[in-house]
PDB file of C-alpha atoms and ligand atoms in Angstrom:
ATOM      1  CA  UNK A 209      17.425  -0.575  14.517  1.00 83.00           C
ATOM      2  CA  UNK A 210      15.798  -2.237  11.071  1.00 91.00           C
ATOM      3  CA  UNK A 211      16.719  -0.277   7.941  1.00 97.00           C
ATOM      4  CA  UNK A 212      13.368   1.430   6.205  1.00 98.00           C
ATOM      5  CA  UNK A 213      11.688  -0.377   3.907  1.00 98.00           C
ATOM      6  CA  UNK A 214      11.258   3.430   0.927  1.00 98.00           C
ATOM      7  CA  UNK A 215       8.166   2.391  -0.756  1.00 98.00           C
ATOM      8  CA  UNK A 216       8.494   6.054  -2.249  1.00 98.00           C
ATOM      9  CA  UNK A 217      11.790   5.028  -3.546  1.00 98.00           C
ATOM     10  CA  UNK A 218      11.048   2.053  -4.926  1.00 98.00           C
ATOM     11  CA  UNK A 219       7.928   3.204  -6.249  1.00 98.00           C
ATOM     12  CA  UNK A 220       9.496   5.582  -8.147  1.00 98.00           C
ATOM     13  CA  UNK A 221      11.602   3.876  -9.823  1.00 98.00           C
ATOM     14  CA  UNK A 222       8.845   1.271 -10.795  1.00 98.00           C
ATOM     15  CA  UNK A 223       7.679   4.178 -12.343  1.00 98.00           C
ATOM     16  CA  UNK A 224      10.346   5.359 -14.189  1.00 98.00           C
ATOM     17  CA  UNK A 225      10.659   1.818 -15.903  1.00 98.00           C
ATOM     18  CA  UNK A 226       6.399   2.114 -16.490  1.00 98.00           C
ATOM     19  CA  UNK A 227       7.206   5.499 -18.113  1.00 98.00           C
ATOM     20  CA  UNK A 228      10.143   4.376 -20.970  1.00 98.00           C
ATOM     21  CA  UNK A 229       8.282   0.895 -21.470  1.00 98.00           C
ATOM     22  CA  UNK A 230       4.780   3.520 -21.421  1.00 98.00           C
ATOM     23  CA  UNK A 231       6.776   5.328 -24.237  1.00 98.00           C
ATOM     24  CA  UNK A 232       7.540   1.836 -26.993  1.00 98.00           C
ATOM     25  CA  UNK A 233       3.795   0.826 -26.526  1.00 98.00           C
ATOM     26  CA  UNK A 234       2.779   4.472 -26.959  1.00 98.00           C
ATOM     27  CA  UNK A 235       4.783   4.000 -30.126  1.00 98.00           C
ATOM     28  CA  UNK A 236       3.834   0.744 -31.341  1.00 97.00           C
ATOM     29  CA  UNK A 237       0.153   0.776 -30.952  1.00 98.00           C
ATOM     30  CA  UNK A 238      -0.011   4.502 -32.157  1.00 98.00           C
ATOM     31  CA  UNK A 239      -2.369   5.349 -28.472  1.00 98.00           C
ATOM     32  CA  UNK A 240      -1.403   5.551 -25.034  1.00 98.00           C
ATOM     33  CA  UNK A 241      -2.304   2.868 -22.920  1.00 98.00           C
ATOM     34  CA  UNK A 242      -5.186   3.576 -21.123  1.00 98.00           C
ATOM     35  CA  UNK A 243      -6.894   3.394 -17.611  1.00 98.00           C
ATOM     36  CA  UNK A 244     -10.565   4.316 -16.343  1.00 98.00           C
ATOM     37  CA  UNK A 245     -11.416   4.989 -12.959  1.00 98.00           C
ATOM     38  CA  UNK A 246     -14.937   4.440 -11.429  1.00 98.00           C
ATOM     39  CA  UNK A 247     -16.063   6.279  -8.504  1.00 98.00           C
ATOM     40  CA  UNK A 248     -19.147   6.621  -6.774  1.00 98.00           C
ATOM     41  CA  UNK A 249     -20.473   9.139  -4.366  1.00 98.00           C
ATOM     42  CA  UNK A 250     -18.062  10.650  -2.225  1.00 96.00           C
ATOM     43  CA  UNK A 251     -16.316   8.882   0.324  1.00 96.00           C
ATOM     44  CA  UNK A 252     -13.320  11.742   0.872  1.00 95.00           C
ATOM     45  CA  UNK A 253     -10.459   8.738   0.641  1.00 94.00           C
ATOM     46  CA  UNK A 254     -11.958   7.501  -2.382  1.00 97.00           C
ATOM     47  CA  UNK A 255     -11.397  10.869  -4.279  1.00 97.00           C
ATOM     48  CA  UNK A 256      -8.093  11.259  -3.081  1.00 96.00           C
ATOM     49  CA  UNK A 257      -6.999   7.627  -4.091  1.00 96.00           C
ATOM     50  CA  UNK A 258      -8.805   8.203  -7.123  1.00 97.00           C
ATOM     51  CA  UNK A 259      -7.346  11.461  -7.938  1.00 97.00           C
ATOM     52  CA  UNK A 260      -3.709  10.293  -7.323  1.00 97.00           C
ATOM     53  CA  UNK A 261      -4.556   7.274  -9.554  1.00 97.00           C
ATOM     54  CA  UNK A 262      -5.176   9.099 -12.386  1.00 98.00           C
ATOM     55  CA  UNK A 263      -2.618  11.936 -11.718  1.00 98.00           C
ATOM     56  CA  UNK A 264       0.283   8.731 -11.388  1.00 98.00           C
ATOM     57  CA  UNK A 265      -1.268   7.797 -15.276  1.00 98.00           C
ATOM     58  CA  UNK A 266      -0.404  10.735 -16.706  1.00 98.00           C
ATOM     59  CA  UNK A 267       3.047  11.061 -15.210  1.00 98.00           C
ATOM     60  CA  UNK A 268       4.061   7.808 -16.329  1.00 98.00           C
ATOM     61  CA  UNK A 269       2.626   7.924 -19.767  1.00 98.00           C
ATOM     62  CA  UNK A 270      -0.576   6.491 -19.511  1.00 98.00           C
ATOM     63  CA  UNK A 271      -3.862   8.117 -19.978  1.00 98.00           C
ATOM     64  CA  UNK A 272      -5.891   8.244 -17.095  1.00 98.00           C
ATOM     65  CA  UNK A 273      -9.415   9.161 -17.065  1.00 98.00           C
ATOM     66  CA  UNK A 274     -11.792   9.879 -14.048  1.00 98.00           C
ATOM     67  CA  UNK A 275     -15.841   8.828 -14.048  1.00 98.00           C
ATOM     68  CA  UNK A 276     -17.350  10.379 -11.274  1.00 98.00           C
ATOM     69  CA  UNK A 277     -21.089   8.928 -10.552  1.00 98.00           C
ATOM     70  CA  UNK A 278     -23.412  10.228  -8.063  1.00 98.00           C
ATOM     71  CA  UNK A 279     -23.728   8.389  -4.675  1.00 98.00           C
ATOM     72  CA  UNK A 280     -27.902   7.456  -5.500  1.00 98.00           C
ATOM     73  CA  UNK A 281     -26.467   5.718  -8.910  1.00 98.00           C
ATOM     74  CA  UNK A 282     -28.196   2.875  -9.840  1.00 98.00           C
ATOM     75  CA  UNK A 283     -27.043  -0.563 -10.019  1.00 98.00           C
ATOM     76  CA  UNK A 284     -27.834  -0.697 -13.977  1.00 98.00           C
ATOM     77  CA  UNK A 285     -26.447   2.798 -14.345  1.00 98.00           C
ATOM     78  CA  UNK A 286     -22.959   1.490 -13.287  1.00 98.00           C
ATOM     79  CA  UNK A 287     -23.317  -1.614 -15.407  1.00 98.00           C
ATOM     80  CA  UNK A 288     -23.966   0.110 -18.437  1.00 98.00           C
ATOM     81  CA  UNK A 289     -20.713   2.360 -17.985  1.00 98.00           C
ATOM     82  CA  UNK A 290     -18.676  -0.531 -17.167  1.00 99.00           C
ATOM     83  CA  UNK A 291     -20.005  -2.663 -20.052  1.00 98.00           C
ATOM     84  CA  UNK A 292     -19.241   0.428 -22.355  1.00 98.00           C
ATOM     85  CA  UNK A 293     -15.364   0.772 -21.273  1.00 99.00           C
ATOM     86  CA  UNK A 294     -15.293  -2.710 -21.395  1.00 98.00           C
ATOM     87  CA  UNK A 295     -15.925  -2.800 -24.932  1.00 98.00           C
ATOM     88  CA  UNK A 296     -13.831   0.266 -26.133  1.00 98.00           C
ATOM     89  CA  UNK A 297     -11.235  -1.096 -27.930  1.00 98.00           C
ATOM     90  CA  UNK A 298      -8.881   1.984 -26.490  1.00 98.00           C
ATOM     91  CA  UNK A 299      -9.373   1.032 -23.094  1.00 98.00           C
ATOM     92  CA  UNK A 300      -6.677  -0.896 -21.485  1.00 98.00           C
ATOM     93  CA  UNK A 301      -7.692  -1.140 -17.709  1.00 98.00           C
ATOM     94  CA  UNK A 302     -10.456  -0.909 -15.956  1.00 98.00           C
ATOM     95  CA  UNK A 303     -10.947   0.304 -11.717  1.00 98.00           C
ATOM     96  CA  UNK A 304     -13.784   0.615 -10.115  1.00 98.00           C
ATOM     97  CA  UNK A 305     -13.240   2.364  -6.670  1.00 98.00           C
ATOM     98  CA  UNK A 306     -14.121   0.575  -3.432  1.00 97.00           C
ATOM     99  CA  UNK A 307     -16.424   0.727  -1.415  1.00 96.00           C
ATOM    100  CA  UNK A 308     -19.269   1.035  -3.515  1.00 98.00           C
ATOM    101  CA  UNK A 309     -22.526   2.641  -1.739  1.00 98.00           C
ATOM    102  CA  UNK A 310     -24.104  -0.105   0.117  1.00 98.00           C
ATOM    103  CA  UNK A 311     -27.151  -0.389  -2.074  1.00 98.00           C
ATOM    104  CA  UNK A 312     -24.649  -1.230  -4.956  1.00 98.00           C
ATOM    105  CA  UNK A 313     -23.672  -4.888  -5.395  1.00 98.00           C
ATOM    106  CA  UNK A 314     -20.070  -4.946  -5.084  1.00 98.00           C
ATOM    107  CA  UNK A 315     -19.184  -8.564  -6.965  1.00 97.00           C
ATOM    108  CA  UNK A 316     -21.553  -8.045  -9.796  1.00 98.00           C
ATOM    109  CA  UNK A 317     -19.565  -4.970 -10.460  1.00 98.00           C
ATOM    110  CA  UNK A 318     -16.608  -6.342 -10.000  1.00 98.00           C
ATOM    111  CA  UNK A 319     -17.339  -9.243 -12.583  1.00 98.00           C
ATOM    112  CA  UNK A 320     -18.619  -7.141 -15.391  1.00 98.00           C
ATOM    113  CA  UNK A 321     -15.078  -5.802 -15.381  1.00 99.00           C
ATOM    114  CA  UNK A 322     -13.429  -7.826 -18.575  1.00 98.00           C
ATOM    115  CA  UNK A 323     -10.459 -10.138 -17.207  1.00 98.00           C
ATOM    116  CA  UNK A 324      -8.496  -8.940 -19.403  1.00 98.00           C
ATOM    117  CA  UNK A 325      -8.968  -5.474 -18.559  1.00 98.00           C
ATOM    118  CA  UNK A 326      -9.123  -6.159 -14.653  1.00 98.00           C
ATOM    119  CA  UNK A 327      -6.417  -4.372 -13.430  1.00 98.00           C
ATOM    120  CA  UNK A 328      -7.305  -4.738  -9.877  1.00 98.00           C
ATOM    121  CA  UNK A 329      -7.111  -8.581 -10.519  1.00 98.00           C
ATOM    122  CA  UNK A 330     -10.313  -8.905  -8.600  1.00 98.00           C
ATOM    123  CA  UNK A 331     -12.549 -10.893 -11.853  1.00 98.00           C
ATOM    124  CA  UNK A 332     -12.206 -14.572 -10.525  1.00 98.00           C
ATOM    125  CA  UNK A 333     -10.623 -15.229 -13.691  1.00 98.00           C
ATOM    126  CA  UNK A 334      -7.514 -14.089 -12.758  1.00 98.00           C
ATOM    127  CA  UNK A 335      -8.273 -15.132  -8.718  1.00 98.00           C
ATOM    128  CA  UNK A 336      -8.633 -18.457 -10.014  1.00 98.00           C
ATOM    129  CA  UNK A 337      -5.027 -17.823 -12.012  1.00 98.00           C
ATOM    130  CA  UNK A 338      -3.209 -16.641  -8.974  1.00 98.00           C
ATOM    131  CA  UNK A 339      -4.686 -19.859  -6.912  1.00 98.00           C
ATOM    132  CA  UNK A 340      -3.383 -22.254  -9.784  1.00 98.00           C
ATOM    133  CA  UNK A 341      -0.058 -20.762 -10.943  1.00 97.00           C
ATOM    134  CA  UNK A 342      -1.359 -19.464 -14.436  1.00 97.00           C
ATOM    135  CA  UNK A 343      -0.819 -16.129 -16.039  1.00 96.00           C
ATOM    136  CA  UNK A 344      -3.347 -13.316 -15.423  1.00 97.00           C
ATOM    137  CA  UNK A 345      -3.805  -9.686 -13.703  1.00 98.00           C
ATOM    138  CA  UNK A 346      -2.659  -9.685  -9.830  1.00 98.00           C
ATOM    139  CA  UNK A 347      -3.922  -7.510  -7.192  1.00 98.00           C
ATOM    140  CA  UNK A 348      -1.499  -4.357  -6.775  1.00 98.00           C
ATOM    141  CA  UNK A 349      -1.154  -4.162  -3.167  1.00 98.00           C
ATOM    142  CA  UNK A 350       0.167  -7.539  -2.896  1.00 98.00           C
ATOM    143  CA  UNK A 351       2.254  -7.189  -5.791  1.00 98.00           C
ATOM    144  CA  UNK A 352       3.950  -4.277  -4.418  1.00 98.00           C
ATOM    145  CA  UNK A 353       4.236  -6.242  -0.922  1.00 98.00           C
ATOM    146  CA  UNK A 354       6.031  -8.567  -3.334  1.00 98.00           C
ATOM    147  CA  UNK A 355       8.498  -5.903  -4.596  1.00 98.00           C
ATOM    148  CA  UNK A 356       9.273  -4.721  -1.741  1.00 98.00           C
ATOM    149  CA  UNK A 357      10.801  -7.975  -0.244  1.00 98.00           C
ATOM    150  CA  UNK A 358      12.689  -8.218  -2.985  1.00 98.00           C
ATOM    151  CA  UNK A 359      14.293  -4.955  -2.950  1.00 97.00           C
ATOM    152  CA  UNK A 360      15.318  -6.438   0.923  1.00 97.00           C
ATOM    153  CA  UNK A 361      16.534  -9.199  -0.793  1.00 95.00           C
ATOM    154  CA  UNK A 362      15.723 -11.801   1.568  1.00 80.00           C
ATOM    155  CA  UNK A 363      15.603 -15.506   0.363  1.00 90.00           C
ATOM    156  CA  UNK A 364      11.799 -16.466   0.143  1.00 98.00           C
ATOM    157  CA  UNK A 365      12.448 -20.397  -0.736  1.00 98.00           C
ATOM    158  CA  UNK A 366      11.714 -21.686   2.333  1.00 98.00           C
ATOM    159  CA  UNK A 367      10.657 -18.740   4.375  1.00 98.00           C
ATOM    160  CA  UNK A 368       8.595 -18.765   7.360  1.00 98.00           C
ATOM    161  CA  UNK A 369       5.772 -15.963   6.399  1.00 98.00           C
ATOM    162  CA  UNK A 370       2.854 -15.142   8.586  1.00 99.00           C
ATOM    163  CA  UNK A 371       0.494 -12.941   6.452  1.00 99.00           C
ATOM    164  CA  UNK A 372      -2.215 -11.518   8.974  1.00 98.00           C
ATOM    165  CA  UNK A 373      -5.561 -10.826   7.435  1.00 98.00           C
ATOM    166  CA  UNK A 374      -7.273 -12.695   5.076  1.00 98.00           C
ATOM    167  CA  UNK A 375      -9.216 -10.309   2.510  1.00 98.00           C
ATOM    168  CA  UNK A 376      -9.653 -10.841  -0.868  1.00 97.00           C
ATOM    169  CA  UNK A 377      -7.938  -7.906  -2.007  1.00 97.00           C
ATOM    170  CA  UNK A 378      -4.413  -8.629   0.199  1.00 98.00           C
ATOM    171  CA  UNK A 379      -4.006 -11.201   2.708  1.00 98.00           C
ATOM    172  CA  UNK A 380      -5.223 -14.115   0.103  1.00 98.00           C
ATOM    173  CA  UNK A 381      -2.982 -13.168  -3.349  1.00 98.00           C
ATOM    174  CA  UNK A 382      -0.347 -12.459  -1.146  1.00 98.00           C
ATOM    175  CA  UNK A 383      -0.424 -16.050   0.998  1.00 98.00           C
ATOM    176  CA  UNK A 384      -0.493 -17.078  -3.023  1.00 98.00           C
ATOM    177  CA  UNK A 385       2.368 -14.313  -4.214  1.00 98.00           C
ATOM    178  CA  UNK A 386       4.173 -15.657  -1.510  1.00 98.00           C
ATOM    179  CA  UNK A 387       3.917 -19.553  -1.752  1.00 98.00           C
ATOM    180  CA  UNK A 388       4.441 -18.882  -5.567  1.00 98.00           C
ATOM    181  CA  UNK A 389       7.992 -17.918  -4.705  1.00 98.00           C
ATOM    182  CA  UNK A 390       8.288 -20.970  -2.346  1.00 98.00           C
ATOM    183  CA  UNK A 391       7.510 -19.414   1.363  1.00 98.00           C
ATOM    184  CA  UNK A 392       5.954 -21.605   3.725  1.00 98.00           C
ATOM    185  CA  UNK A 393       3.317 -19.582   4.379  1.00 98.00           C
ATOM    186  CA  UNK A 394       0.496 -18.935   7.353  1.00 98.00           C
ATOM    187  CA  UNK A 395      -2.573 -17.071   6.425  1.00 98.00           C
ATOM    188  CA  UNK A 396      -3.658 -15.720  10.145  1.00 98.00           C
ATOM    189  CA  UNK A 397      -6.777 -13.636  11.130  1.00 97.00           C
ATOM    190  CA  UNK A 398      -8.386 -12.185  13.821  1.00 91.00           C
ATOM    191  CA  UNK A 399      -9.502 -15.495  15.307  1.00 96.00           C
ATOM    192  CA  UNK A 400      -6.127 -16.990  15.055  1.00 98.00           C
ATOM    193  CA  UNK A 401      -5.379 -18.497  18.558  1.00 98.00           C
ATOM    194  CA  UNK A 402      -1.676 -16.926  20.437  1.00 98.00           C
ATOM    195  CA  UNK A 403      -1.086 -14.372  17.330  1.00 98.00           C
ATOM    196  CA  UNK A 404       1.729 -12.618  18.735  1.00 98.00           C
ATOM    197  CA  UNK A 405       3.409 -16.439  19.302  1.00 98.00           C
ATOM    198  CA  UNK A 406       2.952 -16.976  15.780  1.00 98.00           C
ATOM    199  CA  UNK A 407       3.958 -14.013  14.337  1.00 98.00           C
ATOM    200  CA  UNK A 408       6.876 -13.812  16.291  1.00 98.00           C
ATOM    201  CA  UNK A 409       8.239 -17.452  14.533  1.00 98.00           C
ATOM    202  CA  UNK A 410       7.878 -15.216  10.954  1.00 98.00           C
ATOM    203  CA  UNK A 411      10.654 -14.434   9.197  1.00 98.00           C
ATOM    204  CA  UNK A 412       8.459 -12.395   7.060  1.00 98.00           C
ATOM    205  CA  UNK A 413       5.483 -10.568   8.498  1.00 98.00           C
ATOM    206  CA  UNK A 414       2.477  -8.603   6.565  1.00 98.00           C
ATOM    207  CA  UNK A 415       0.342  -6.804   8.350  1.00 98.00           C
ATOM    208  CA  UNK A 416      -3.335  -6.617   6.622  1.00 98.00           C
ATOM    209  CA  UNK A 417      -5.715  -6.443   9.051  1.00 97.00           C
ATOM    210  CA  UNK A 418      -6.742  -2.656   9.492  1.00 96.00           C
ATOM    211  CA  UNK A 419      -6.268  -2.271  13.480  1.00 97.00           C
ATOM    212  CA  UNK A 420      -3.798   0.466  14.474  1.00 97.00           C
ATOM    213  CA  UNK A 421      -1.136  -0.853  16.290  1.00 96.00           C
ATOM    214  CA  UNK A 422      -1.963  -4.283  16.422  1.00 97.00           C
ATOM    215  CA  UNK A 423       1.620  -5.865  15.847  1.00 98.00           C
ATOM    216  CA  UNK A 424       3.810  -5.066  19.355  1.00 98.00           C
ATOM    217  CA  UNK A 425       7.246  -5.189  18.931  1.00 98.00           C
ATOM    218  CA  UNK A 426       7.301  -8.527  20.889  1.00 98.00           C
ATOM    219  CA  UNK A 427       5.605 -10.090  18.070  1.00 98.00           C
ATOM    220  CA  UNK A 428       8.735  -9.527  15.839  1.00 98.00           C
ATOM    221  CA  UNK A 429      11.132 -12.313  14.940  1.00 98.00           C
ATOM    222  CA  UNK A 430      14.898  -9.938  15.558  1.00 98.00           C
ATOM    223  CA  UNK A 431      16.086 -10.182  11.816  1.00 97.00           C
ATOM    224  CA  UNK A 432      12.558 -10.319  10.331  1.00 98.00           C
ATOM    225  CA  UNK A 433      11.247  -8.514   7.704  1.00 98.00           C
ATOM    226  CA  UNK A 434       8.320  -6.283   8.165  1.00 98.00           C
ATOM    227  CA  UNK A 435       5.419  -5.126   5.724  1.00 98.00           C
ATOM    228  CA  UNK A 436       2.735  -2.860   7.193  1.00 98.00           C
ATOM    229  CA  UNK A 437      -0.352  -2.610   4.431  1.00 98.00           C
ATOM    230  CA  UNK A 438      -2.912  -1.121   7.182  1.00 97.00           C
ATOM    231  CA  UNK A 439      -3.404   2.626   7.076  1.00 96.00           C
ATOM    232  CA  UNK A 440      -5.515   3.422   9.880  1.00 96.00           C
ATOM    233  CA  UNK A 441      -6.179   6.921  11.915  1.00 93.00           C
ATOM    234  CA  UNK A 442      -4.899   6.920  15.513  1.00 92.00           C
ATOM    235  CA  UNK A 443      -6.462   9.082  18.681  1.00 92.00           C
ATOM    236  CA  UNK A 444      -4.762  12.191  17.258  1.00 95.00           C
ATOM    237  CA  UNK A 445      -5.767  11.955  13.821  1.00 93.00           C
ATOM    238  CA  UNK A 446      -2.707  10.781  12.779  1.00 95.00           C
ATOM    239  CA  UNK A 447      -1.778   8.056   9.620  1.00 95.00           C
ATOM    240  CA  UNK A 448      -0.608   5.090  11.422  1.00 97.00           C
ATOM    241  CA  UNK A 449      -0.163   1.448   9.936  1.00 98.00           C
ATOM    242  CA  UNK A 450      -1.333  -2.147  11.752  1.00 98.00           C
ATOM    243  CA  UNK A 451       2.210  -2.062  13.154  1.00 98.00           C
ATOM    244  CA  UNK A 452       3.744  -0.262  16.385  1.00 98.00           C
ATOM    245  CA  UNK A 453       6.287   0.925  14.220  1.00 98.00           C
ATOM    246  CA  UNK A 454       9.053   2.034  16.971  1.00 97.00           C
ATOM    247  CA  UNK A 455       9.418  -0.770  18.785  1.00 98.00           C
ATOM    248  CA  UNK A 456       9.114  -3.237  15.724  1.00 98.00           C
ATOM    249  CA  UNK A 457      11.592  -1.100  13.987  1.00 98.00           C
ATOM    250  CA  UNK A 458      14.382  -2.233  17.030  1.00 98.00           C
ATOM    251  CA  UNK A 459      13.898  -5.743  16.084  1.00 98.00           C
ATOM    252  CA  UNK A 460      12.892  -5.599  12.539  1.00 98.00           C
ATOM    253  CA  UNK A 461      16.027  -6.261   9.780  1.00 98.00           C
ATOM    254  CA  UNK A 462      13.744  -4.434   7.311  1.00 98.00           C
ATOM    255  CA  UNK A 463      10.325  -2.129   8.212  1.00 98.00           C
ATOM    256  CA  UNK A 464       8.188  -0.336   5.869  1.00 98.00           C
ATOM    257  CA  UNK A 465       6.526   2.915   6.997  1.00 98.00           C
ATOM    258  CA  UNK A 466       3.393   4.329   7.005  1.00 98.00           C
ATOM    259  CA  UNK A 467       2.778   6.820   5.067  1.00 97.00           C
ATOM    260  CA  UNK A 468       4.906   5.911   2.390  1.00 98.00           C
ATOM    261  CA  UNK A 469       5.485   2.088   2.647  1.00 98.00           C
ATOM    262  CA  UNK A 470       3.145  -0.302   0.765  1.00 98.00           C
ATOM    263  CA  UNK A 471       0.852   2.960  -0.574  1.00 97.00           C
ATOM    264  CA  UNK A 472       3.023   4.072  -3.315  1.00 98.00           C
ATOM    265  CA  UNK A 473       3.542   0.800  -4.392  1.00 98.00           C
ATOM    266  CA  UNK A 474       0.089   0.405  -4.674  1.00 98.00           C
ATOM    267  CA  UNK A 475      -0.093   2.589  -7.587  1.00 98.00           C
ATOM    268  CA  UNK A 476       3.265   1.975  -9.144  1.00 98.00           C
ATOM    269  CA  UNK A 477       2.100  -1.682  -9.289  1.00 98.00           C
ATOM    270  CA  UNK A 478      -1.619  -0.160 -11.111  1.00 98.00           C
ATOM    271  CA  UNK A 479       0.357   1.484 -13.334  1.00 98.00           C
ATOM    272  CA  UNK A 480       2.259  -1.393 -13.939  1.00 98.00           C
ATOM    273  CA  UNK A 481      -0.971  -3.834 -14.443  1.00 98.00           C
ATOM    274  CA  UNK A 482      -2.102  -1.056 -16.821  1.00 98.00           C
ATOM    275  CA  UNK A 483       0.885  -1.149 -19.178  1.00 98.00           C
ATOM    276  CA  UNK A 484       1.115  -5.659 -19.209  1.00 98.00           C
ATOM    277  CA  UNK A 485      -2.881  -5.347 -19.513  1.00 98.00           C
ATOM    278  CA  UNK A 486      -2.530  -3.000 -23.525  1.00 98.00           C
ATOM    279  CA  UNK A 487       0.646  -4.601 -24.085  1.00 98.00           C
ATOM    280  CA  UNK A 488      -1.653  -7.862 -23.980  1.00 98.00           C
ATOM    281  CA  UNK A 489      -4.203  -6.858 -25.293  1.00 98.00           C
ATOM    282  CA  UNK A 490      -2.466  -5.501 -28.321  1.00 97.00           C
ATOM    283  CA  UNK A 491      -0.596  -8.697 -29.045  1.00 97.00           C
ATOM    284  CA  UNK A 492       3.009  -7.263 -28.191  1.00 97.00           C
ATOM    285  CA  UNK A 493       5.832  -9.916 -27.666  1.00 96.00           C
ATOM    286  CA  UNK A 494       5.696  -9.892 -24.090  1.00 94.00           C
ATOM    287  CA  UNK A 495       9.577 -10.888 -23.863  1.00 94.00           C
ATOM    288  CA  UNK A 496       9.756  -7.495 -25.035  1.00 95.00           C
ATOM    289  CA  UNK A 497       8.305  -5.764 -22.245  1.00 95.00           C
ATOM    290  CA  UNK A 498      10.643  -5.142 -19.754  1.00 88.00           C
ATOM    291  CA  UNK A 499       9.566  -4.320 -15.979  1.00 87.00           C
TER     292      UNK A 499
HETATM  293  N1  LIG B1072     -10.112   0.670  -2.300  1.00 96.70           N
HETATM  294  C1  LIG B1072      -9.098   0.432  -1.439  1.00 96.70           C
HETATM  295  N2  LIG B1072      -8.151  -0.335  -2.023  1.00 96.70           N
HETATM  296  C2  LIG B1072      -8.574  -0.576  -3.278  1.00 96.70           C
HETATM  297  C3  LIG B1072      -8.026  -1.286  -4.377  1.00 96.70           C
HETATM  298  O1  LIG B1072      -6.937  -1.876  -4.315  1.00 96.70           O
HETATM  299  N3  LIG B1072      -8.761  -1.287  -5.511  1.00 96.70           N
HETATM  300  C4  LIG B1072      -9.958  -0.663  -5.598  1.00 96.70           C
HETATM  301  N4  LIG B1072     -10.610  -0.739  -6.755  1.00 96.70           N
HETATM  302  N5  LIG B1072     -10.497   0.011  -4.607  1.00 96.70           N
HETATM  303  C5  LIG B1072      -9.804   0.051  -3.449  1.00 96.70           C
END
């Protein structure tokens, strides 16, 4: 049976470190570092992300700050808020909520969102970063995928990885997180041809696809470590990740739940972007900041 994977755990103590290095920038730039959230309409996960988001802020230190737009808002009417926060000078990070009502265009949004203040890491500024090995903002969910394999402590230099899924937002920074650290690494999708074959050679698999119980326990190297991002409802109702957690946990050397796997470390990672993201901004010695 695999040991569990805590992202609560770990999360929290990525927190705690946020909080005290929350506290020096607090007292060197005379603010608190500061994130805005953008949501519109109201999808309920949305405002429960959202809320937790900003809730997580003010526990570490941070101020977080909720806008909460009407479903029918315009296009313009979403730029003009994100231009605003984008040029406040006490405004640190910047999140717009996804999915966006489909009469909204997603990428426009997404690109009016300063780099610098892009704590998603979605601008292609800091995609193009990622790709080429420079320093910028990186997506949290992949960064917390990231910390979590290192709290295993598993050797990534030369790692077999299979990362299933290919979105923007995980399975592509983290094939880059990933071969950054010197993995040989497989990006794999939904067309990919014998999956469970392939997956089953990984000595490191992430889930990121969004289908409940895709990954059978057959389709787990024995020793391997496991990283479930999807969170998905089953029949009942029921949280469940992209992983049949049971019987990958009997080959599994490491497993991450779900709930509380990748999803706090989600937000201890925002957090996290928040704090680099002022500490930037405001020209602080970044040897100084200590995460
Ligand atoms: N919706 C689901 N995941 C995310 C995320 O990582 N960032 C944003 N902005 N919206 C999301």
């Amino acid at each position: 049976m695999g040991r569990i994977l805590d992202g609560k755990a770990v999360a929290a103590e990525l927190r705690g470190r946020v909080a005290v290095a929350a506290g020096v920038f607090a007292s060197r730039a005379g603010r608190k570092a500061g994130l805005e959230v953008v949501l519109v309409g109201e999808d309920p996960a949305s405002q429960v992300y959202v809320r937790n988001k900003a809730r997580a802020c003010e526990e570490a230190g941070l101020r977080g700050v909720v806008h909460r737009l009407p479903a029918d808002t315009t296009q313009g009417a979403l730029l003009e808020l994100v231009h605003g926060l984008g040029a406040r000078d006490d405004v640190d990070g910047i999140l717009v909520q996804l999915p966006l009502p489909k009469h909204l265009h997603e990428d426009a949004v997404l690109q009016a969102v300063p780099a610098d203040k892009d704590v998603d890491g979605f601008h292609l500024l800091n995609a193009g970063a990622l790709f080429t090995g420079r320093e910028g903002l990186v997506p949290c969910t992949p960064t917390g995928c990231m910390r979590l394999l290192d709290h295993a402590g598993g050797d990534l230099s030369g790692a077999r990885a299979v990362v299933v899924g290919r979105s923007n937002i995980v399975g592509k920074p983290m094939a880059m997180l990933l071969l950054a650290r010197h993995a040989t690494v497989t990006l794999a999708h939904s067309r990919t041809r014998d999956l469970g074959l392939l997956c089953a050679t990984a000595d490191i698999l992430i889930a990121a696809v969004g289908r409940a119980g895709l990954v059978r326990g057959d389709w787990v190297r024995p020793g391997a470590i496991v990283i479930d991002v999807g969170i998905n409802r089953d029949a009942q109702g029921k949280l469940v990740g992209d992983v049949a957690f049971d019987e990958a946990a009997e080959r599994a050397a490491w497993i991450t739940p779900v709930p509380g796997g990748v999803g706090p470390m989600t937000i201890a990672c925002l957090l996290e972007n928040t704090l680099r993201a002022a500490w930037r901004r405001k020209g602080l010695p970044p040897g100084e900041l200590t995460l």
